[in-house]
CSV table of C-alpha atoms in Angstrom, one decimal:
chain,number,residue,atom,x,y,z
A,1,MET,CA,13.6,3.7,-11.5
A,2,SER,CA,10.3,5.6,-11.7
A,3,THR,CA,10.0,9.2,-10.5
A,4,LYS,CA,6.9,8.0,-8.6
A,5,VAL,CA,9.0,6.0,-6.2
A,6,LEU,CA,10.1,8.3,-3.4
A,7,THR,CA,11.6,8.1,0.1
A,8,MET,CA,9.4,9.2,3.0
A,9,GLY,CA,11.5,12.4,3.2
A,10,GLU,CA,10.8,13.2,-0.5
A,11,LEU,CA,7.2,12.3,-0.3
A,12,VAL,CA,6.0,14.4,2.6
A,13,PRO,CA,6.7,17.9,1.0
A,14,VAL,CA,5.1,16.7,-2.2
A,15,LEU,CA,1.9,15.8,-0.3
A,16,GLN,CA,2.0,19.1,1.6
A,17,ARG,CA,2.0,20.9,-1.7
A,18,ALA,CA,-0.8,18.7,-3.0
A,19,ARG,CA,-2.9,19.5,0.2
A,20,ALA,CA,-2.3,23.2,-0.3
A,21,SER,CA,-4.1,22.7,-3.7
A,22,ASN,CA,-7.0,20.9,-1.9
A,23,LYS,CA,-6.0,17.5,-3.1
A,24,ARG,CA,-7.3,14.5,-1.2
A,25,VAL,CA,-4.6,12.0,-0.3
A,26,VAL,CA,-5.4,8.2,-0.2
A,27,PHE,CA,-3.0,5.8,1.4
A,28,THR,CA,-2.7,2.0,1.3
A,29,ASN,CA,0.1,-0.4,2.0
A,30,GLY,CA,1.1,-4.0,1.5
A,31,CYS,CA,3.6,-6.5,0.2
A,32,PHE,CA,2.4,-6.6,-3.4
A,33,ASP,CA,4.8,-9.5,-4.0
A,34,LEU,CA,3.3,-11.1,-7.2
A,35,MET,CA,1.0,-8.6,-8.8
A,36,HIS,CA,-2.4,-10.0,-9.8
A,37,VAL,CA,-5.9,-8.8,-10.8
A,38,GLY,CA,-6.8,-8.5,-7.1
A,39,HIS,CA,-4.1,-5.9,-6.6
A,40,THR,CA,-4.9,-3.9,-9.7
A,41,ARG,CA,-8.6,-3.8,-9.0
A,42,TYR,CA,-8.0,-2.9,-5.4
A,43,LEU,CA,-5.6,0.0,-6.3
A,44,ALA,CA,-8.0,1.3,-9.0
A,45,GLU,CA,-10.8,1.4,-6.5
A,46,ALA,CA,-8.6,3.0,-3.8
A,47,LYS,CA,-7.6,5.7,-6.3
A,48,GLN,CA,-11.3,6.6,-6.8
A,49,LEU,CA,-11.5,7.7,-3.1
A,50,GLY,CA,-9.3,10.7,-3.6
A,51,ASP,CA,-7.0,12.7,-5.9
A,52,LEU,CA,-3.6,11.1,-5.1
A,53,LEU,CA,-3.0,7.4,-4.2
A,54,VAL,CA,0.2,6.7,-2.2
A,55,VAL,CA,1.2,3.1,-1.8
A,56,GLY,CA,3.5,2.0,1.0
A,57,VAL,CA,5.4,-1.2,0.1
A,58,ASN,CA,6.9,-3.5,2.7
A,59,SER,CA,10.6,-3.8,2.3
A,60,ASP,CA,12.1,-7.3,1.9
A,61,ASP,CA,13.1,-7.5,5.5
A,62,SER,CA,9.6,-6.3,6.6
A,63,VAL,CA,7.9,-9.0,4.5
A,64,ARG,CA,10.1,-11.7,6.1
A,65,ALA,CA,9.2,-10.3,9.5
A,66,LEU,CA,5.6,-10.8,8.7
A,67,ASN,CA,6.2,-14.6,8.7
A,68,LYS,CA,4.9,-15.0,5.1
A,69,ALA,CA,5.6,-18.4,3.5
A,70,PRO,CA,9.3,-19.4,3.2
A,71,GLY,CA,11.0,-17.8,0.3
A,72,ARG,CA,8.9,-14.6,0.5
A,73,PRO,CA,9.1,-12.1,-0.9
A,74,VAL,CA,9.6,-13.6,-4.3
A,75,VAL,CA,10.2,-10.2,-5.9
A,76,GLN,CA,12.6,-7.7,-4.3
A,77,ASP,CA,11.2,-4.5,-3.0
A,78,ALA,CA,12.7,-2.1,-5.5
A,79,HIS,CA,11.2,-4.2,-8.3
A,80,ARG,CA,7.8,-4.4,-6.6
A,81,ALA,CA,7.9,-0.6,-6.1
A,82,GLU,CA,8.7,0.0,-9.7
A,83,VAL,CA,5.9,-2.3,-11.0
A,84,LEU,CA,3.4,-0.5,-8.7
A,85,ALA,CA,4.6,2.9,-9.9
A,86,ALA,CA,3.9,1.8,-13.5
A,87,LEU,CA,0.2,1.5,-12.7
A,88,GLU,CA,-2.0,4.4,-13.8
A,89,SER,CA,-3.9,4.4,-10.5
A,90,VAL,CA,-0.8,4.8,-8.4
A,91,ASP,CA,0.6,8.3,-7.9
A,92,TYR,CA,3.5,7.6,-5.5
A,93,VAL,CA,5.2,4.6,-3.9
A,94,VAL,CA,7.3,4.5,-0.8
A,95,VAL,CA,9.1,1.5,0.6
A,96,PHE,CA,9.1,1.1,4.4
A,97,SER,CA,11.1,-1.2,6.5
A,98,GLU,CA,9.2,-1.2,9.8
A,99,PRO,CA,6.9,-4.2,10.7
A,100,ASP,CA,3.9,-2.0,10.2
A,101,PRO,CA,3.2,1.3,8.4
A,102,LEU,CA,2.3,3.4,11.5
A,103,ASN,CA,5.3,5.7,11.1
A,104,LEU,CA,4.7,6.2,7.4
A,105,ILE,CA,0.9,6.8,7.9
A,106,THR,CA,1.8,9.4,10.6
A,107,ALA,CA,4.2,11.1,8.2
A,108,VAL,CA,1.8,10.9,5.2
A,109,GLN,CA,-1.3,12.0,7.2
A,110,PRO,CA,-3.7,10.6,4.5
A,111,ASP,CA,-7.3,11.8,4.2
A,112,VAL,CA,-8.3,8.3,3.4
A,113,LEU,CA,-6.7,5.1,4.7
A,114,VAL,CA,-7.6,2.0,2.7
A,115,LYS,CA,-7.0,-1.7,3.4
A,116,GLY,CA,-8.4,-5.0,1.9
A,117,GLY,CA,-11.7,-6.4,3.1
A,118,ASP,CA,-9.9,-9.1,5.0
A,119,TRP,CA,-8.9,-6.4,7.6
A,120,PRO,CA,-11.4,-5.6,10.3
A,121,LEU,CA,-11.6,-1.8,10.8
A,122,ASP,CA,-10.5,-2.1,14.5
A,123,ARG,CA,-7.3,-3.9,13.4
A,124,ILE,CA,-6.2,-1.4,10.7
A,125,VAL,CA,-2.9,0.2,11.8
A,126,GLY,CA,-3.0,4.0,11.6
A,127,ARG,CA,-6.8,4.2,11.9
A,128,ASP,CA,-6.6,6.4,15.0
A,129,VAL,CA,-4.0,8.7,13.3
A,130,VAL,CA,-6.3,9.3,10.3
A,131,GLU,CA,-9.6,9.6,12.2
A,132,ARG,CA,-8.0,12.0,14.7
A,133,ARG,CA,-7.5,14.5,11.8
A,134,GLY,CA,-11.0,14.0,10.4
A,135,GLY,CA,-10.0,11.4,7.8
A,136,VAL,CA,-11.8,8.2,7.0
A,137,VAL,CA,-10.8,4.5,6.9
A,138,LYS,CA,-12.2,2.2,4.3
A,139,THR,CA,-12.0,-1.4,3.3
A,140,ILE,CA,-12.3,-2.7,-0.2
A,141,PRO,CA,-13.6,-6.3,-0.8
A,142,LEU,CA,-11.0,-8.8,-2.0
A,143,VAL,CA,-11.3,-10.4,-5.5
A,144,PRO,CA,-12.2,-14.1,-4.8
A,145,GLY,CA,-9.5,-16.5,-5.6
A,146,ALA,CA,-6.9,-13.8,-6.4
A,147,SER,CA,-4.0,-13.9,-4.0
A,148,THR,CA,-0.2,-14.2,-4.1
A,149,THR,CA,-0.4,-17.2,-1.9
A,150,SER,CA,-2.8,-19.0,-4.3
A,151,ILE,CA,-0.5,-18.2,-7.3
A,152,ILE,CA,2.5,-19.6,-5.4
A,153,GLN,CA,0.6,-22.7,-4.5
A,154,ARG,CA,-0.5,-23.3,-8.1
A,155,ILE,CA,3.1,-22.8,-9.4
A,156,ARG,CA,4.4,-25.3,-6.8
A,157,SER,CA,1.8,-27.9,-7.8
A,158,ILE,CA,2.9,-28.0,-11.4
């Protein structure tokens, strides 16, 4: 597995050292079940908001708890984390098993918290944690027609 995939316990001191060097930490999270152009563009744009991009990935159990379509996730969490870590825009990946990333965001203490444009700012988990420290919360527009759900629907229709 990639050295960019860390546990929360491993990640926190790495980020503390980065901050001591005045690095700006960006955090986002999601399932990232079937990677597609929407994901890669989103992550590249998120990376532009700081120096280090940390991606929280929902564990398999966490994805199932989100009531995604039956059979989700399609790709197991360790594989999803490894694929994300292979992207140039991603600096670190951490898998989390809670229903939402609040504990992870609290531990990471990002300078910038990013979510897709389908999330209203007032519903973004961890927003208060980030803004309380003087950080910012941003949304990035989705790529029209690019979603894991639409890919699965196309595959099932064949």
